[in-house]
Amino acid sequence: MTRHQDMLPRQRRKPKKSRGLAVVVLRQLLGAAFVSATSFAAVVSGMGHLSMAYAATPAAASVSDLRPYAAGPGFALVRNAGKDAPVRIDMVRFDPLSKKILERRPTTLACERVHMARQSIFCLGTSQQGSTGTGLSYAVTDFKLETVFFGKMPMGMAVSRARVSPDATHAGSTVFIAGHAYGTASFATQALVIDLRQRKLSMPPLENWNIFHNNVQISSKDMNLWGVSFDPRNPDIFYVTAAIKERPYLARGSISARRIDLLRPGIECPSVSPDGSKLAFKKRRGRTGWAPAVLDLASDRETVFQESRSIDDQIEWLDNHTLVYELNTPRMMGVKTDLRQIDIRQPQNPARLWLENAASPAILR
């Protein structure tokens, strides 16, 4: 995780090209079908013990087709994580009270990480038809008008985190510029805050902002930043992880001031609740594992929840008291990725399955 000064954006040596993710771009959005005419079926388990089957539509839905479903609460986008499935984003409808899945079907969006707010969808993904050049890119879709614009990341080898601010004016991205996992000792990241209104990268990477600890400005040497999450109560404020010499801190940033303040250690990948009163995060458990946890911002009280396996995700909120996150389970021929849910009002209860073969949950508010 150590980074050296000569790796900063204007001075940093570019890492060797990865043989994995090479280009990140959005598949054609208008009208084209993404899957074949053969429909498929899958089983979705909600609330842990309840199961229901759904059948996907024969052809993928365009972005405009999703408007009727996104008119009220209970709408989400997830990345399909089924074995041997194409990289794509699925639409999910769920009951806001019971959290049961009502419907799931493919869309024409194709990316590795997705997030949304209001009418903006922020998409980071693998290479698709029509993509040019090398490096990582992002795409932003206007959900109502079905327009799209693209942008290039200054650096990057693999996608990590994506967020859109609740007012849909900014997006936060994190990419790996070295390594590809937070559990390794040599990873390095680059985090950006993107002004969606300007349709271009107009702000430097967060490591180039003014960074303070106990009101004393510190150098960004040997520092990583990742996991941006915006405060719904103040559009100027976001939270992010800032790690100094492998010790992660919760940090708070001001977009207008280009300033980041380190607050307290031990919090990684913060995620602000819809009402802005709490932060969900992953709590380090041993050297390479994490458990889901929540910090109450008013009382500074921290609650760690039961999870038998390590999670490595930026947790999403289904509502103000329900967390959802991806969990990887080793299999004979690879890894199975599902989404699990936790009711924070019942910390003694274990997490339950919410949606199978899915990752990168994004809940429309």
CSV table of C-alpha atoms in Angstrom, one decimal:
chain,number,residue,atom,x,y,z
A,1,MET,CA,0.0,0.0,0.0
A,2,THR,CA,3.0,2.3,0.3
A,3,ARG,CA,3.3,4.9,-2.4
A,4,HIS,CA,6.2,7.2,-3.1
A,5,GLN,CA,6.2,10.8,-4.1
A,6,ASP,CA,7.4,10.1,-7.6
A,7,MET,CA,4.1,8.2,-8.1
A,8,LEU,CA,1.9,11.2,-7.8
A,9,PRO,CA,0.0,12.3,-10.9
A,10,ARG,CA,2.4,14.8,-12.4
A,11,GLN,CA,5.5,12.8,-11.4
A,12,ARG,CA,4.4,9.3,-11.1
A,13,ARG,CA,5.7,6.5,-13.2
A,14,LYS,CA,2.9,4.7,-15.1
A,15,PRO,CA,2.5,1.1,-14.0
A,16,LYS,CA,2.8,-1.7,-16.5
A,17,LYS,CA,-0.3,-2.4,-18.4
A,18,SER,CA,-2.6,-5.1,-16.9
A,19,ARG,CA,-3.6,-8.1,-18.9
A,20,GLY,CA,-7.0,-7.9,-17.1
A,21,LEU,CA,-9.1,-4.8,-17.3
A,22,ALA,CA,-7.9,-2.6,-20.1
A,23,VAL,CA,-10.6,-0.3,-21.1
A,24,VAL,CA,-13.7,0.9,-19.2
A,25,VAL,CA,-16.6,2.1,-21.3
A,26,LEU,CA,-20.4,1.9,-21.6
A,27,ARG,CA,-22.1,-0.4,-24.1
A,28,GLN,CA,-24.5,1.2,-26.6
A,29,LEU,CA,-27.4,2.5,-24.6
A,30,LEU,CA,-30.1,3.2,-27.2
A,31,GLY,CA,-32.2,0.3,-28.2
A,32,ALA,CA,-29.7,-2.5,-29.0
A,33,ALA,CA,-30.3,-5.8,-27.4
A,34,PHE,CA,-27.5,-7.0,-25.1
A,35,VAL,CA,-28.5,-10.6,-24.7
A,36,SER,CA,-29.7,-13.2,-27.1
A,37,ALA,CA,-33.3,-13.9,-27.9
A,38,THR,CA,-33.3,-16.9,-25.6
A,39,SER,CA,-34.7,-16.0,-22.2
A,40,PHE,CA,-33.2,-17.4,-19.1
A,41,ALA,CA,-34.4,-18.1,-15.6
A,42,ALA,CA,-32.8,-17.9,-12.3
A,43,VAL,CA,-33.6,-18.2,-8.6
A,44,VAL,CA,-33.6,-15.2,-6.4
A,45,SER,CA,-33.6,-15.7,-2.6
A,46,GLY,CA,-34.9,-12.9,-0.5
A,47,MET,CA,-35.2,-12.5,3.2
A,48,GLY,CA,-32.9,-15.5,3.7
A,49,HIS,CA,-35.5,-18.2,3.6
A,50,LEU,CA,-38.0,-17.1,1.0
A,51,SER,CA,-37.3,-18.0,-2.7
A,52,MET,CA,-38.9,-17.0,-5.9
A,53,ALA,CA,-38.1,-17.6,-9.6
A,54,TYR,CA,-38.0,-14.9,-12.2
A,55,ALA,CA,-37.7,-15.1,-16.0
A,56,ALA,CA,-35.6,-12.4,-17.8
A,57,THR,CA,-37.1,-10.7,-20.9
A,58,PRO,CA,-35.9,-12.1,-24.2
A,59,ALA,CA,-33.9,-9.0,-25.0
A,60,ALA,CA,-32.2,-6.5,-22.7
A,61,ALA,CA,-34.1,-3.4,-21.6
A,62,SER,CA,-32.8,-0.1,-22.8
A,63,VAL,CA,-32.4,2.7,-20.2
A,64,SER,CA,-35.7,4.3,-21.2
A,65,ASP,CA,-37.5,1.0,-20.6
A,66,LEU,CA,-36.6,1.3,-16.9
A,67,ARG,CA,-38.3,4.6,-16.3
A,68,PRO,CA,-41.7,3.2,-15.2
A,69,TYR,CA,-39.9,1.0,-12.6
A,70,ALA,CA,-37.8,3.8,-11.2
A,71,ALA,CA,-40.8,6.0,-10.5
A,72,GLY,CA,-40.9,5.0,-6.8
A,73,PRO,CA,-39.0,3.3,-4.0
A,74,GLY,CA,-37.8,-0.2,-4.4
A,75,PHE,CA,-35.6,0.1,-7.5
A,76,ALA,CA,-31.9,-1.0,-7.8
A,77,LEU,CA,-29.2,-1.7,-10.3
A,78,VAL,CA,-26.7,-4.6,-9.8
A,79,ARG,CA,-23.9,-6.1,-11.8
A,80,ASN,CA,-24.7,-9.6,-12.9
A,81,ALA,CA,-22.2,-12.0,-11.3
A,82,GLY,CA,-23.4,-15.2,-12.7
A,83,LYS,CA,-20.9,-17.8,-13.8
A,84,ASP,CA,-19.9,-17.4,-17.5
A,85,ALA,CA,-22.3,-14.5,-17.8
A,86,PRO,CA,-21.6,-11.4,-19.9
A,87,VAL,CA,-20.6,-8.3,-18.0
A,88,ARG,CA,-23.8,-6.4,-17.7
A,89,ILE,CA,-26.0,-4.4,-15.3
A,90,ASP,CA,-29.4,-5.9,-14.2
A,91,MET,CA,-32.5,-4.0,-13.1
A,92,VAL,CA,-34.0,-5.1,-9.8
A,93,ARG,CA,-37.3,-4.3,-8.2
A,94,PHE,CA,-37.9,-5.1,-4.6
A,95,ASP,CA,-40.6,-4.5,-2.0
A,96,PRO,CA,-39.4,-1.6,0.2
A,97,LEU,CA,-40.9,-3.1,3.4
A,98,SER,CA,-40.1,-6.8,3.1
A,99,LYS,CA,-37.0,-6.4,0.9
A,100,LYS,CA,-38.2,-9.3,-1.2
A,101,ILE,CA,-37.1,-9.3,-4.8
A,102,LEU,CA,-40.0,-8.8,-7.2
A,103,GLU,CA,-38.3,-8.7,-10.6
A,104,ARG,CA,-34.8,-8.8,-12.1
A,105,ARG,CA,-33.9,-8.4,-15.8
A,106,PRO,CA,-30.9,-7.4,-17.9
A,107,THR,CA,-30.3,-3.9,-19.2
A,108,THR,CA,-28.1,-2.5,-22.0
A,109,LEU,CA,-25.6,-1.1,-19.4
A,110,ALA,CA,-22.3,-3.0,-19.2
A,111,CYS,CA,-19.8,-2.2,-16.5
A,112,GLU,CA,-17.9,-3.5,-13.5
A,113,ARG,CA,-19.2,-1.0,-10.9
A,114,VAL,CA,-22.3,1.1,-11.1
A,115,HIS,CA,-24.1,3.7,-8.9
A,116,MET,CA,-26.9,6.2,-9.4
A,117,ALA,CA,-28.8,9.1,-7.9
A,118,ARG,CA,-31.9,10.9,-9.2
A,119,GLN,CA,-31.5,10.5,-13.0
A,120,SER,CA,-27.8,10.0,-13.3
A,121,ILE,CA,-26.1,6.5,-13.7
A,122,PHE,CA,-22.3,6.4,-13.2
A,123,CYS,CA,-20.7,3.4,-14.8
A,124,LEU,CA,-17.2,1.9,-14.7
A,125,GLY,CA,-16.7,-1.4,-16.6
A,126,THR,CA,-14.7,-3.6,-18.9
A,127,SER,CA,-14.1,-3.0,-22.6
A,128,GLN,CA,-17.0,-3.1,-25.0
A,129,GLN,CA,-17.6,-2.7,-28.7
A,130,GLY,CA,-16.8,0.7,-29.9
A,131,SER,CA,-14.3,1.4,-27.3
A,132,THR,CA,-11.0,3.0,-28.3
A,133,GLY,CA,-7.6,3.5,-26.8
A,134,THR,CA,-6.3,2.0,-23.5
A,135,GLY,CA,-6.8,2.9,-19.9
A,136,LEU,CA,-9.8,3.2,-17.7
A,137,SER,CA,-12.9,5.3,-18.5
A,138,TYR,CA,-16.2,6.2,-17.1
A,139,ALA,CA,-19.7,6.9,-18.5
A,140,VAL,CA,-22.6,8.9,-17.2
A,141,THR,CA,-26.1,8.3,-18.4
A,142,ASP,CA,-29.0,10.7,-18.0
A,143,PHE,CA,-31.7,8.3,-16.9
A,144,LYS,CA,-34.6,10.3,-18.2
A,145,LEU,CA,-33.2,11.8,-21.4
A,146,GLU,CA,-31.1,8.7,-22.2
A,147,THR,CA,-28.0,10.7,-23.1
A,148,VAL,CA,-24.5,9.7,-22.2
A,149,PHE,CA,-21.1,11.2,-21.9
A,150,PHE,CA,-17.7,9.5,-21.4
A,151,GLY,CA,-14.5,10.5,-19.6
A,152,LYS,CA,-11.0,9.0,-19.2
A,153,MET,CA,-9.4,8.3,-15.9
A,154,PRO,CA,-5.9,9.8,-15.5
A,155,MET,CA,-4.5,6.4,-14.4
A,156,GLY,CA,-5.8,3.0,-13.5
A,157,MET,CA,-5.5,-0.7,-14.0
A,158,ALA,CA,-8.7,-2.1,-12.4
A,159,VAL,CA,-12.0,-0.7,-11.1
A,160,SER,CA,-12.7,-0.6,-7.4
A,161,ARG,CA,-15.4,1.8,-6.2
A,162,ALA,CA,-18.1,4.1,-7.6
A,163,ARG,CA,-20.5,6.5,-6.1
A,164,VAL,CA,-22.9,9.3,-7.2
A,165,SER,CA,-23.8,12.2,-4.8
A,166,PRO,CA,-27.5,12.3,-3.7
A,167,ASP,CA,-28.0,15.5,-5.6
A,168,ALA,CA,-26.4,13.9,-8.7
A,169,THR,CA,-23.9,16.8,-9.2
A,170,HIS,CA,-20.8,14.8,-8.4
A,171,ALA,CA,-19.4,11.2,-8.7
A,172,GLY,CA,-16.7,9.5,-6.8
A,173,SER,CA,-14.4,6.9,-8.3
A,174,THR,CA,-11.6,4.7,-7.1
A,175,VAL,CA,-9.3,2.6,-9.3
A,176,PHE,CA,-6.2,0.5,-8.6
A,177,ILE,CA,-3.0,1.8,-10.1
A,178,ALA,CA,-1.1,-1.1,-8.6
A,179,GLY,CA,-2.4,-4.4,-7.4
A,180,HIS,CA,-6.0,-5.3,-7.5
A,181,ALA,CA,-7.2,-6.0,-3.9
A,182,TYR,CA,-7.1,-4.2,-0.6
A,183,GLY,CA,-5.8,-7.2,1.2
A,184,THR,CA,-2.4,-7.1,-0.5
A,185,ALA,CA,0.6,-5.2,0.9
A,186,SER,CA,1.6,-3.5,-2.4
A,187,PHE,CA,-1.7,-2.1,-3.8
A,188,ALA,CA,-2.0,1.6,-4.7
A,189,THR,CA,-5.2,3.5,-5.6
A,190,GLN,CA,-6.3,6.8,-7.1
A,191,ALA,CA,-9.6,8.4,-6.0
A,192,LEU,CA,-11.4,11.2,-7.9
A,193,VAL,CA,-14.3,13.5,-7.3
A,194,ILE,CA,-15.9,14.3,-10.7
A,195,ASP,CA,-18.2,17.2,-11.3
A,196,LEU,CA,-20.9,15.7,-13.5
A,197,ARG,CA,-22.2,19.2,-14.5
A,198,GLN,CA,-19.0,20.0,-16.3
A,199,ARG,CA,-18.9,16.7,-18.1
A,200,LYS,CA,-15.1,16.5,-17.7
A,201,LEU,CA,-12.4,15.9,-15.1
A,202,SER,CA,-12.0,19.4,-13.6
A,203,MET,CA,-10.5,18.5,-10.2
A,204,PRO,CA,-7.2,16.8,-9.4
A,205,PRO,CA,-7.0,13.4,-7.7
A,206,LEU,CA,-7.7,13.5,-4.0
A,207,GLU,CA,-4.1,12.9,-3.1
A,208,ASN,CA,-3.3,16.3,-4.5
A,209,TRP,CA,-5.8,18.1,-2.3
A,210,ASN,CA,-4.8,19.8,1.0
A,211,ILE,CA,-4.8,17.0,3.6
A,212,PHE,CA,-4.8,17.7,7.3
A,213,HIS,CA,-4.4,15.6,10.5
A,214,ASN,CA,-5.2,17.3,13.8
A,215,ASN,CA,-5.3,20.6,11.8
A,216,VAL,CA,-1.7,20.1,10.6
A,217,GLN,CA,-1.2,19.8,6.9
A,218,ILE,CA,0.5,16.5,5.9
A,219,SER,CA,2.2,15.2,2.8
A,220,SER,CA,0.4,12.7,0.5
A,221,LYS,CA,3.6,10.7,0.3
A,222,ASP,CA,3.0,7.1,1.3
A,223,MET,CA,-0.8,7.7,1.3
A,224,ASN,CA,-3.7,5.9,-0.4
A,225,LEU,CA,-7.2,7.3,-0.7
A,226,TRP,CA,-10.3,5.2,-1.7
A,227,GLY,CA,-14.0,4.7,-1.3
A,228,VAL,CA,-15.7,8.2,-1.7
A,229,SER,CA,-19.2,8.6,-0.2
A,230,PHE,CA,-21.2,11.8,-0.3
A,231,ASP,CA,-23.1,13.4,2.6
A,232,PRO,CA,-26.8,13.7,1.7
A,233,ARG,CA,-27.2,16.6,4.1
A,234,ASN,CA,-24.4,18.8,2.6
A,235,PRO,CA,-23.6,18.5,-1.1
A,236,ASP,CA,-20.1,20.0,-0.4
A,237,ILE,CA,-19.1,17.2,2.0
A,238,PHE,CA,-17.9,13.6,1.3
A,239,TYR,CA,-16.2,10.9,3.3
A,240,VAL,CA,-13.3,8.8,2.2
A,241,THR,CA,-10.6,6.4,3.5
A,242,ALA,CA,-7.2,7.9,3.8
A,243,ALA,CA,-4.4,5.4,4.7
A,244,ILE,CA,-1.0,6.6,5.9
A,245,LYS,CA,1.7,3.9,5.8
A,246,GLU,CA,-1.0,1.2,5.8
A,247,ARG,CA,-3.0,2.6,8.7
A,248,PRO,CA,-6.5,3.6,7.4
A,249,TYR,CA,-8.4,6.6,8.7
A,250,LEU,CA,-11.9,7.9,8.1
A,251,ALA,CA,-11.5,11.3,6.4
A,252,ARG,CA,-13.9,14.1,5.5
A,253,GLY,CA,-13.5,16.2,2.4
A,254,SER,CA,-14.8,19.6,1.3
A,255,ILE,CA,-15.3,19.9,-2.5
A,256,SER,CA,-15.3,23.7,-2.5
A,257,ALA,CA,-12.2,24.0,-0.2
A,258,ARG,CA,-10.3,21.1,-1.9
A,259,ARG,CA,-9.5,20.0,1.7
A,260,ILE,CA,-9.5,16.6,3.4
A,261,ASP,CA,-9.3,16.1,7.2
A,262,LEU,CA,-8.4,12.8,8.8
A,263,LEU,CA,-10.9,12.1,11.6
A,264,ARG,CA,-10.3,8.7,13.2
A,265,PRO,CA,-8.5,5.4,12.5
A,266,GLY,CA,-9.9,2.0,11.6
A,267,ILE,CA,-12.6,2.8,9.1
A,268,GLU,CA,-12.4,1.6,5.5
A,269,CYS,CA,-14.8,2.2,2.6
A,270,PRO,CA,-17.3,4.5,4.3
A,271,SER,CA,-20.9,4.7,3.0
A,272,VAL,CA,-23.2,7.4,4.3
A,273,SER,CA,-26.8,6.4,5.2
A,274,PRO,CA,-29.7,8.0,3.3
A,275,ASP,CA,-30.5,10.3,6.3
A,276,GLY,CA,-26.8,11.2,6.8
A,277,SER,CA,-26.7,10.1,10.4
A,278,LYS,CA,-24.5,6.9,10.1
A,279,LEU,CA,-21.6,5.5,8.2
A,280,ALA,CA,-21.5,1.8,7.1
A,281,PHE,CA,-17.9,0.5,6.6
A,282,LYS,CA,-15.8,-2.6,6.6
A,283,LYS,CA,-14.0,-3.2,9.9
A,284,ARG,CA,-10.6,-4.9,9.7
A,285,ARG,CA,-10.6,-8.4,11.3
A,286,GLY,CA,-7.1,-9.7,11.4
A,287,ARG,CA,-4.6,-8.9,8.7
A,288,THR,CA,-6.7,-9.7,5.6
A,289,GLY,CA,-10.3,-9.9,6.6
A,290,TRP,CA,-13.1,-7.4,7.2
A,291,ALA,CA,-16.6,-7.5,8.9
A,292,PRO,CA,-19.5,-5.1,8.2
A,293,ALA,CA,-19.9,-2.3,10.7
A,294,VAL,CA,-21.7,1.0,11.3
A,295,LEU,CA,-20.6,4.2,13.0
A,296,ASP,CA,-23.2,6.5,14.5
A,297,LEU,CA,-21.9,10.0,13.7
A,298,ALA,CA,-23.7,11.7,16.6
A,299,SER,CA,-22.7,9.4,19.4
A,300,ASP,CA,-19.4,8.1,17.8
A,301,ARG,CA,-20.6,4.6,18.6
A,302,GLU,CA,-19.4,1.7,16.5
A,303,THR,CA,-21.3,-1.5,15.9
A,304,VAL,CA,-19.7,-4.6,14.3
A,305,PHE,CA,-22.0,-7.2,12.8
A,306,GLN,CA,-21.8,-11.0,12.5
A,307,GLU,CA,-20.4,-12.3,9.2
A,308,SER,CA,-18.7,-15.6,9.0
A,309,ARG,CA,-16.6,-14.6,5.9
A,310,SER,CA,-14.6,-11.6,5.1
A,311,ILE,CA,-16.3,-8.8,3.1
A,312,ASP,CA,-14.5,-6.5,0.7
A,313,ASP,CA,-17.0,-4.0,-0.5
A,314,GLN,CA,-18.3,-0.5,-0.2
A,315,ILE,CA,-21.5,-1.3,1.6
A,316,GLU,CA,-24.8,0.1,0.2
A,317,TRP,CA,-27.9,1.1,2.2
A,318,LEU,CA,-31.3,-0.3,1.1
A,319,ASP,CA,-32.8,2.2,3.6
A,320,ASN,CA,-31.8,3.9,6.8
A,321,HIS,CA,-31.6,0.6,8.8
A,322,THR,CA,-30.7,-2.1,6.2
A,323,LEU,CA,-27.2,-2.8,4.7
A,324,VAL,CA,-26.5,-4.7,1.6
A,325,TYR,CA,-23.1,-5.8,0.4
A,326,GLU,CA,-21.4,-8.4,-1.8
A,327,LEU,CA,-19.9,-11.5,-0.4
A,328,ASN,CA,-17.6,-13.9,-2.3
A,329,THR,CA,-17.8,-17.7,-1.6
A,330,PRO,CA,-15.0,-19.9,-3.0
A,331,ARG,CA,-16.1,-22.7,-5.3
A,332,MET,CA,-14.4,-25.6,-7.0
A,333,MET,CA,-14.2,-23.7,-10.3
A,334,GLY,CA,-14.0,-20.2,-9.1
A,335,VAL,CA,-15.9,-17.8,-6.8
A,336,LYS,CA,-19.6,-17.2,-6.3
A,337,THR,CA,-20.7,-13.6,-5.6
A,338,ASP,CA,-24.0,-12.9,-3.8
A,339,LEU,CA,-25.5,-9.8,-2.1
A,340,ARG,CA,-26.4,-10.1,1.6
A,341,GLN,CA,-28.4,-7.9,3.9
A,342,ILE,CA,-28.2,-6.9,7.5
A,343,ASP,CA,-30.8,-5.1,9.7
A,344,ILE,CA,-28.8,-2.9,11.9
A,345,ARG,CA,-31.6,-2.7,14.5
A,346,GLN,CA,-31.0,-6.4,15.2
A,347,PRO,CA,-27.2,-6.7,15.5
A,348,GLN,CA,-27.5,-10.1,17.1
A,349,ASN,CA,-28.9,-11.6,13.9
A,350,PRO,CA,-26.7,-12.9,11.2
A,351,ALA,CA,-26.7,-11.5,7.7
A,352,ARG,CA,-29.2,-13.1,5.2
A,353,LEU,CA,-29.1,-13.6,1.4
A,354,TRP,CA,-30.7,-10.8,-0.6
A,355,LEU,CA,-29.8,-11.6,-4.2
A,356,GLU,CA,-27.8,-14.3,-5.8
A,357,ASN,CA,-25.1,-13.9,-8.5
A,358,ALA,CA,-25.0,-10.1,-8.1
A,359,ALA,CA,-22.5,-7.4,-7.1
A,360,SER,CA,-22.1,-3.6,-7.0
A,361,PRO,CA,-25.6,-2.7,-5.7
A,362,ALA,CA,-26.9,0.8,-6.4
A,363,ILE,CA,-30.2,1.8,-4.8
A,364,LEU,CA,-32.3,4.6,-6.3
A,365,ARG,CA,-33.4,7.1,-3.7
